[in-house]
Amino acid sequence: MHQQGSLMPSLLSGVFCQCRSTDAHPGADPGGGVTQQSASGVWHTDEGDHPCDICGGSEQEHRLKVLFQVLDVNGDGGICVNDLTIGLKKLGVHRTEHELMKIVKAGDKDLDGQLDFEEFVHYLRDHEKKLRLVFKSLDRKNDGRIDSQEIMQSLRDLGVNISEEQAEKILRSMDKNGTMTIDWNEWRDYHLLHPADNIPEIILYWKHSSIFDVGESLMVPDEFTAEEKKMGMLWRHLVAGGGAGAVSRTCTAPLDRLKVLMQVHSSKSNSMRIAGGFAQMIREGGTRSLWRGNGINVLKIAPESAIKFVAYEQIKRLIGSNQETLGITERLVAGSLAGAIAQSSIYPMEVLKTRLALRKTGQYSGIQDCAKHIFQREGVAAFYKGYIPNMLGIIPYAGIDLAVYETLKNSWLQHYATDSADPGVFVLLACGTTSSTCGQLASYPLALVRTRMQAQASLGGGPQMSMTGLFRHIIRTEGPIGLYRGLAPNFMKVIPSVSISYVVYEYLKITLGVQSK
């Protein structure tokens, strides 16, 4: 077994151009050639016409084929989970079945359940780039090697304190030459055939739903590293996110109330403009009336966030994931179900928010009085009006928001990430704003129908229509554009919402002692 195990370093060390083990930054160009960085800082591609001076393109191709043939146990030109299990054992590498399934799933572009040679090469190159990001972030001295002090400091930034002895134990598991430091080759060889869809370095920087609050709570919850959960950082992130959401919603409450009024009252015969809507609100109830409904909107942040996160963690266990993070499809399923549970739990507060936003001066004395009036006049069922379109709206909103955000994130990591997975404030804000806007646009008709159903009884004299009846009525009387009433003020508040929530989130993180790199 010792001889078989020694095959692993020799094969993997030659998988990629060795010139990348020094200062060159690893990557892959769209054409599949190996990219490296010259002394001038210009990236170029090692193709057949311009072979690498050190390793040579043909030699690298040969090494990749040798590794592929070793892992392709049955010789059918494709590597499946069973092939990986047997092939890696021959090389002295042991991975769980779940880990091997994630490797195949990550690289299987044609969805045939196995990796052909081209998919295998693409997976290794993409995976190597992610590993380089982590290596660079750990190599604080920038000397191309990781020592025990650098491991201790990096984990300390995550809120995890370990002894030097523990750090050295981590080093020994990867150190092949006995130097008690890890160079890039040792790091890559140890991790290359190990799945890492959500590397902790990327999870740390690319929080989404915790940071950005646009007034809707339908986003898929963020992933947190095991270290963040163990060291009490999790609740601090949630508190920081809740506080940021409260400030953000309060600052943009006038636009949110205007959106509700336009969704309910605006029509072909009663067109409501933005300036006219604000003037009407101020005339009717003064400047303070611009914030009607904001109190309940802020109050529901805490219970909804807590319920959604707890439900998300439980659903992750139920769907059989023993990993600390999920793939995008599993996240969408778990996040949508968690969102549905949270929304079901606090939905009466959603109805109260709509009724309070639409109320006339003196109609209700407060939240409790509003709830009492609704219960006495309409019964318990009134607190769940619009529930079905609200639940249906979770899937398009959460799905598109998550897909757009992950696409933008992966595109940035692929093309622009060099020394760290940290995108910087402007990239993060741009990705968050774009994904939230796309999600809202997709689910907006359902949100409008939900709001009208919540408000129907308060309008007086109007028919009490079902969801489908209301859709048909709007299309017949106003056309498709009627499903997008109030869209302008809704989009006007997206950029200030994400900007304010980000700034407040970062400030509260510092106040609460959440470490940032």
PDB file of N, CA and C in Angstrom, residues 338-388:
ATOM      1  N   ALA A 338     -37.618  26.608   4.131  1.00  0.00           N
ATOM      2  CA  ALA A 338     -37.427  27.381   5.359  1.00  0.00           C
ATOM      3  C   ALA A 338     -38.153  28.716   5.273  1.00  0.00           C
ATOM      4  N   GLY A 339     -38.101  29.342   4.099  1.00  0.00           N
ATOM      5  CA  GLY A 339     -38.815  30.599   3.892  1.00  0.00           C
ATOM      6  C   GLY A 339     -40.319  30.426   4.031  1.00  0.00           C
ATOM      7  N   ALA A 340     -40.843  29.302   3.502  1.00  0.00           N
ATOM      8  CA  ALA A 340     -42.280  29.033   3.600  1.00  0.00           C
ATOM      9  C   ALA A 340     -42.703  28.837   5.057  1.00  0.00           C
ATOM     10  N   ILE A 341     -41.868  28.127   5.821  1.00  0.00           N
ATOM     11  CA  ILE A 341     -42.173  27.903   7.244  1.00  0.00           C
ATOM     12  C   ILE A 341     -42.160  29.226   8.008  1.00  0.00           C
ATOM     13  N   ALA A 342     -41.122  30.048   7.759  1.00  0.00           N
ATOM     14  CA  ALA A 342     -41.013  31.333   8.452  1.00  0.00           C
ATOM     15  C   ALA A 342     -42.160  32.263   8.085  1.00  0.00           C
ATOM     16  N   GLN A 343     -42.483  32.320   6.789  1.00  0.00           N
ATOM     17  CA  GLN A 343     -43.574  33.191   6.334  1.00  0.00           C
ATOM     18  C   GLN A 343     -44.917  32.738   6.910  1.00  0.00           C
ATOM     19  N   SER A 344     -45.114  31.428   6.982  1.00  0.00           N
ATOM     20  CA  SER A 344     -46.370  30.915   7.556  1.00  0.00           C
ATOM     21  C   SER A 344     -46.491  31.312   9.023  1.00  0.00           C
ATOM     22  N   SER A 345     -45.364  31.316   9.722  1.00  0.00           N
ATOM     23  CA  SER A 345     -45.372  31.627  11.153  1.00  0.00           C
ATOM     24  C   SER A 345     -45.682  33.089  11.442  1.00  0.00           C
ATOM     25  N   ILE A 346     -45.189  33.981  10.593  1.00  0.00           N
ATOM     26  CA  ILE A 346     -45.358  35.421  10.892  1.00  0.00           C
ATOM     27  C   ILE A 346     -46.325  36.103   9.910  1.00  0.00           C
ATOM     28  N   TYR A 347     -47.054  35.311   9.095  1.00  0.00           N
ATOM     29  CA  TYR A 347     -47.886  35.921   8.053  1.00  0.00           C
ATOM     30  C   TYR A 347     -48.926  36.915   8.579  1.00  0.00           C
ATOM     31  N   PRO A 348     -49.552  36.654   9.727  1.00  0.00           N
ATOM     32  CA  PRO A 348     -50.484  37.673  10.245  1.00  0.00           C
ATOM     33  C   PRO A 348     -49.833  39.058  10.386  1.00  0.00           C
ATOM     34  N   MET A 349     -48.536  39.092  10.666  1.00  0.00           N
ATOM     35  CA  MET A 349     -47.839  40.371  10.760  1.00  0.00           C
ATOM     36  C   MET A 349     -47.732  41.048   9.391  1.00  0.00           C
ATOM     37  N   GLU A 350     -47.655  40.249   8.336  1.00  0.00           N
ATOM     38  CA  GLU A 350     -47.635  40.803   6.976  1.00  0.00           C
ATOM     39  C   GLU A 350     -48.967  41.494   6.664  1.00  0.00           C
ATOM     40  N   VAL A 351     -50.069  40.841   7.065  1.00  0.00           N
ATOM     41  CA  VAL A 351     -51.394  41.428   6.839  1.00  0.00           C
ATOM     42  C   VAL A 351     -51.540  42.724   7.634  1.00  0.00           C
ATOM     43  N   LEU A 352     -51.080  42.702   8.891  1.00  0.00           N
ATOM     44  CA  LEU A 352     -51.150  43.903   9.721  1.00  0.00           C
ATOM     45  C   LEU A 352     -50.331  45.035   9.118  1.00  0.00           C
ATOM     46  N   LYS A 353     -49.170  44.712   8.572  1.00  0.00           N
ATOM     47  CA  LYS A 353     -48.324  45.738   7.947  1.00  0.00           C
ATOM     48  C   LYS A 353     -49.066  46.421   6.792  1.00  0.00           C
ATOM     49  N   THR A 354     -49.726  45.621   5.944  1.00  0.00           N
ATOM     50  CA  THR A 354     -50.462  46.185   4.803  1.00  0.00           C
ATOM     51  C   THR A 354     -51.619  47.049   5.281  1.00  0.00           C
ATOM     52  N   ARG A 355     -52.392  46.562   6.244  1.00  0.00           N
ATOM     53  CA  ARG A 355     -53.543  47.323   6.741  1.00  0.00           C
ATOM     54  C   ARG A 355     -53.100  48.632   7.406  1.00  0.00           C
ATOM     55  N   LEU A 356     -52.004  48.584   8.166  1.00  0.00           N
ATOM     56  CA  LEU A 356     -51.512  49.794   8.845  1.00  0.00           C
ATOM     57  C   LEU A 356     -50.963  50.798   7.837  1.00  0.00           C
ATOM     58  N   ALA A 357     -50.346  50.305   6.759  1.00  0.00           N
ATOM     59  CA  ALA A 357     -49.822  51.197   5.728  1.00  0.00           C
ATOM     60  C   ALA A 357     -50.956  51.906   4.980  1.00  0.00           C
ATOM     61  N   LEU A 358     -52.102  51.226   4.880  1.00  0.00           N
ATOM     62  CA  LEU A 358     -53.238  51.792   4.128  1.00  0.00           C
ATOM     63  C   LEU A 358     -54.201  52.594   5.002  1.00  0.00           C
ATOM     64  N   ARG A 359     -53.992  52.596   6.308  1.00  0.00           N
ATOM     65  CA  ARG A 359     -54.993  53.191   7.201  1.00  0.00           C
ATOM     66  C   ARG A 359     -55.077  54.707   7.048  1.00  0.00           C
ATOM     67  N   LYS A 360     -56.270  55.223   7.357  1.00  0.00           N
ATOM     68  CA  LYS A 360     -56.494  56.665   7.394  1.00  0.00           C
ATOM     69  C   LYS A 360     -56.121  57.179   8.784  1.00  0.00           C
ATOM     70  N   THR A 361     -55.918  58.483   8.879  1.00  0.00           N
ATOM     71  CA  THR A 361     -55.583  59.096  10.163  1.00  0.00           C
ATOM     72  C   THR A 361     -56.675  58.818  11.195  1.00  0.00           C
ATOM     73  N   GLY A 362     -56.265  58.273  12.350  1.00  0.00           N
ATOM     74  CA  GLY A 362     -57.215  58.007  13.432  1.00  0.00           C
ATOM     75  C   GLY A 362     -57.959  56.695  13.315  1.00  0.00           C
ATOM     76  N   GLN A 363     -57.730  55.936  12.238  1.00  0.00           N
ATOM     77  CA  GLN A 363     -58.472  54.679  12.048  1.00  0.00           C
ATOM     78  C   GLN A 363     -58.090  53.631  13.099  1.00  0.00           C
ATOM     79  N   TYR A 364     -56.811  53.495  13.379  1.00  0.00           N
ATOM     80  CA  TYR A 364     -56.330  52.582  14.411  1.00  0.00           C
ATOM     81  C   TYR A 364     -55.385  53.334  15.332  1.00  0.00           C
ATOM     82  N   SER A 365     -55.384  52.948  16.600  1.00  0.00           N
ATOM     83  CA  SER A 365     -54.484  53.608  17.550  1.00  0.00           C
ATOM     84  C   SER A 365     -53.097  52.958  17.582  1.00  0.00           C
ATOM     85  N   GLY A 366     -52.990  51.765  16.993  1.00  0.00           N
ATOM     86  CA  GLY A 366     -51.702  51.076  16.974  1.00  0.00           C
ATOM     87  C   GLY A 366     -51.846  49.660  16.448  1.00  0.00           C
ATOM     88  N   ILE A 367     -50.781  48.882  16.577  1.00  0.00           N
ATOM     89  CA  ILE A 367     -50.762  47.514  16.047  1.00  0.00           C
ATOM     90  C   ILE A 367     -51.816  46.645  16.724  1.00  0.00           C
ATOM     91  N   GLN A 368     -51.886  46.715  18.059  1.00  0.00           N
ATOM     92  CA  GLN A 368     -52.837  45.875  18.807  1.00  0.00           C
ATOM     93  C   GLN A 368     -54.276  46.222  18.454  1.00  0.00           C
ATOM     94  N   ASP A 369     -54.544  47.513  18.314  1.00  0.00           N
ATOM     95  CA  ASP A 369     -55.901  47.958  17.975  1.00  0.00           C
ATOM     96  C   ASP A 369     -56.295  47.488  16.581  1.00  0.00           C
ATOM     97  N   CYS A 370     -55.347  47.537  15.650  1.00  0.00           N
ATOM     98  CA  CYS A 370     -55.608  47.076  14.281  1.00  0.00           C
ATOM     99  C   CYS A 370     -55.932  45.586  14.272  1.00  0.00           C
ATOM    100  N   ALA A 371     -55.131  44.798  15.003  1.00  0.00           N
ATOM    101  CA  ALA A 371     -55.359  43.354  15.067  1.00  0.00           C
ATOM    102  C   ALA A 371     -56.723  43.042  15.682  1.00  0.00           C
ATOM    103  N   LYS A 372     -57.075  43.792  16.705  1.00  0.00           N
ATOM    104  CA  LYS A 372     -58.367  43.586  17.380  1.00  0.00           C
ATOM    105  C   LYS A 372     -59.530  43.862  16.426  1.00  0.00           C
ATOM    106  N   HIS A 373     -59.463  44.968  15.663  1.00  0.00           N
ATOM    107  CA  HIS A 373     -60.526  45.306  14.709  1.00  0.00           C
ATOM    108  C   HIS A 373     -60.681  44.237  13.628  1.00  0.00           C
ATOM    109  N   ILE A 374     -59.535  43.763  13.096  1.00  0.00           N
ATOM    110  CA  ILE A 374     -59.594  42.743  12.042  1.00  0.00           C
ATOM    111  C   ILE A 374     -60.216  41.463  12.582  1.00  0.00           C
ATOM    112  N   PHE A 375     -59.818  41.035  13.770  1.00  0.00           N
ATOM    113  CA  PHE A 375     -60.336  39.801  14.356  1.00  0.00           C
ATOM    114  C   PHE A 375     -61.844  39.891  14.610  1.00  0.00           C
ATOM    115  N   GLN A 376     -62.306  41.029  15.150  1.00  0.00           N
ATOM    116  CA  GLN A 376     -63.724  41.188  15.481  1.00  0.00           C
ATOM    117  C   GLN A 376     -64.609  41.268  14.242  1.00  0.00           C
ATOM    118  N   ARG A 377     -64.131  41.927  13.188  1.00  0.00           N
ATOM    119  CA  ARG A 377     -64.967  42.154  11.998  1.00  0.00           C
ATOM    120  C   ARG A 377     -64.836  41.061  10.947  1.00  0.00           C
ATOM    121  N   GLU A 378     -63.644  40.422  10.868  1.00  0.00           N
ATOM    122  CA  GLU A 378     -63.420  39.494   9.756  1.00  0.00           C
ATOM    123  C   GLU A 378     -63.048  38.087  10.200  1.00  0.00           C
ATOM    124  N   GLY A 379     -62.703  37.914  11.454  1.00  0.00           N
ATOM    125  CA  GLY A 379     -62.331  36.590  11.946  1.00  0.00           C
ATOM    126  C   GLY A 379     -60.870  36.270  11.713  1.00  0.00           C
ATOM    127  N   VAL A 380     -60.474  35.078  12.182  1.00  0.00           N
ATOM    128  CA  VAL A 380     -59.076  34.646  12.115  1.00  0.00           C
ATOM    129  C   VAL A 380     -58.595  34.497  10.670  1.00  0.00           C
ATOM    130  N   ALA A 381     -59.508  34.076   9.768  1.00  0.00           N
ATOM    131  CA  ALA A 381     -59.119  33.833   8.366  1.00  0.00           C
ATOM    132  C   ALA A 381     -58.541  35.081   7.701  1.00  0.00           C
ATOM    133  N   ALA A 382     -58.954  36.260   8.178  1.00  0.00           N
ATOM    134  CA  ALA A 382     -58.477  37.508   7.567  1.00  0.00           C
ATOM    135  C   ALA A 382     -56.974  37.667   7.697  1.00  0.00           C
ATOM    136  N   PHE A 383     -56.399  37.060   8.734  1.00  0.00           N
ATOM    137  CA  PHE A 383     -54.956  37.195   8.947  1.00  0.00           C
ATOM    138  C   PHE A 383     -54.137  36.348   7.973  1.00  0.00           C
ATOM    139  N   TYR A 384     -54.814  35.554   7.131  1.00  0.00           N
ATOM    140  CA  TYR A 384     -54.099  34.745   6.141  1.00  0.00           C
ATOM    141  C   TYR A 384     -54.567  35.034   4.714  1.00  0.00           C
ATOM    142  N   LYS A 385     -55.175  36.195   4.502  1.00  0.00           N
ATOM    143  CA  LYS A 385     -55.566  36.589   3.147  1.00  0.00           C
ATOM    144  C   LYS A 385     -54.306  36.881   2.334  1.00  0.00           C
ATOM    145  N   GLY A 386     -54.286  36.353   1.111  1.00  0.00           N
ATOM    146  CA  GLY A 386     -53.115  36.525   0.258  1.00  0.00           C
ATOM    147  C   GLY A 386     -52.004  35.531   0.542  1.00  0.00           C
ATOM    148  N   TYR A 387     -52.288  34.543   1.385  1.00  0.00           N
ATOM    149  CA  TYR A 387     -51.269  33.583   1.801  1.00  0.00           C
ATOM    150  C   TYR A 387     -50.746  32.762   0.616  1.00  0.00           C
ATOM    151  N   ILE A 388     -51.647  32.297  -0.255  1.00  0.00           N
ATOM    152  CA  ILE A 388     -51.238  31.430  -1.371  1.00  0.00           C
ATOM    153  C   ILE A 388     -50.321  32.163  -2.353  1.00  0.00           C
TER     154      ILE A 388
END
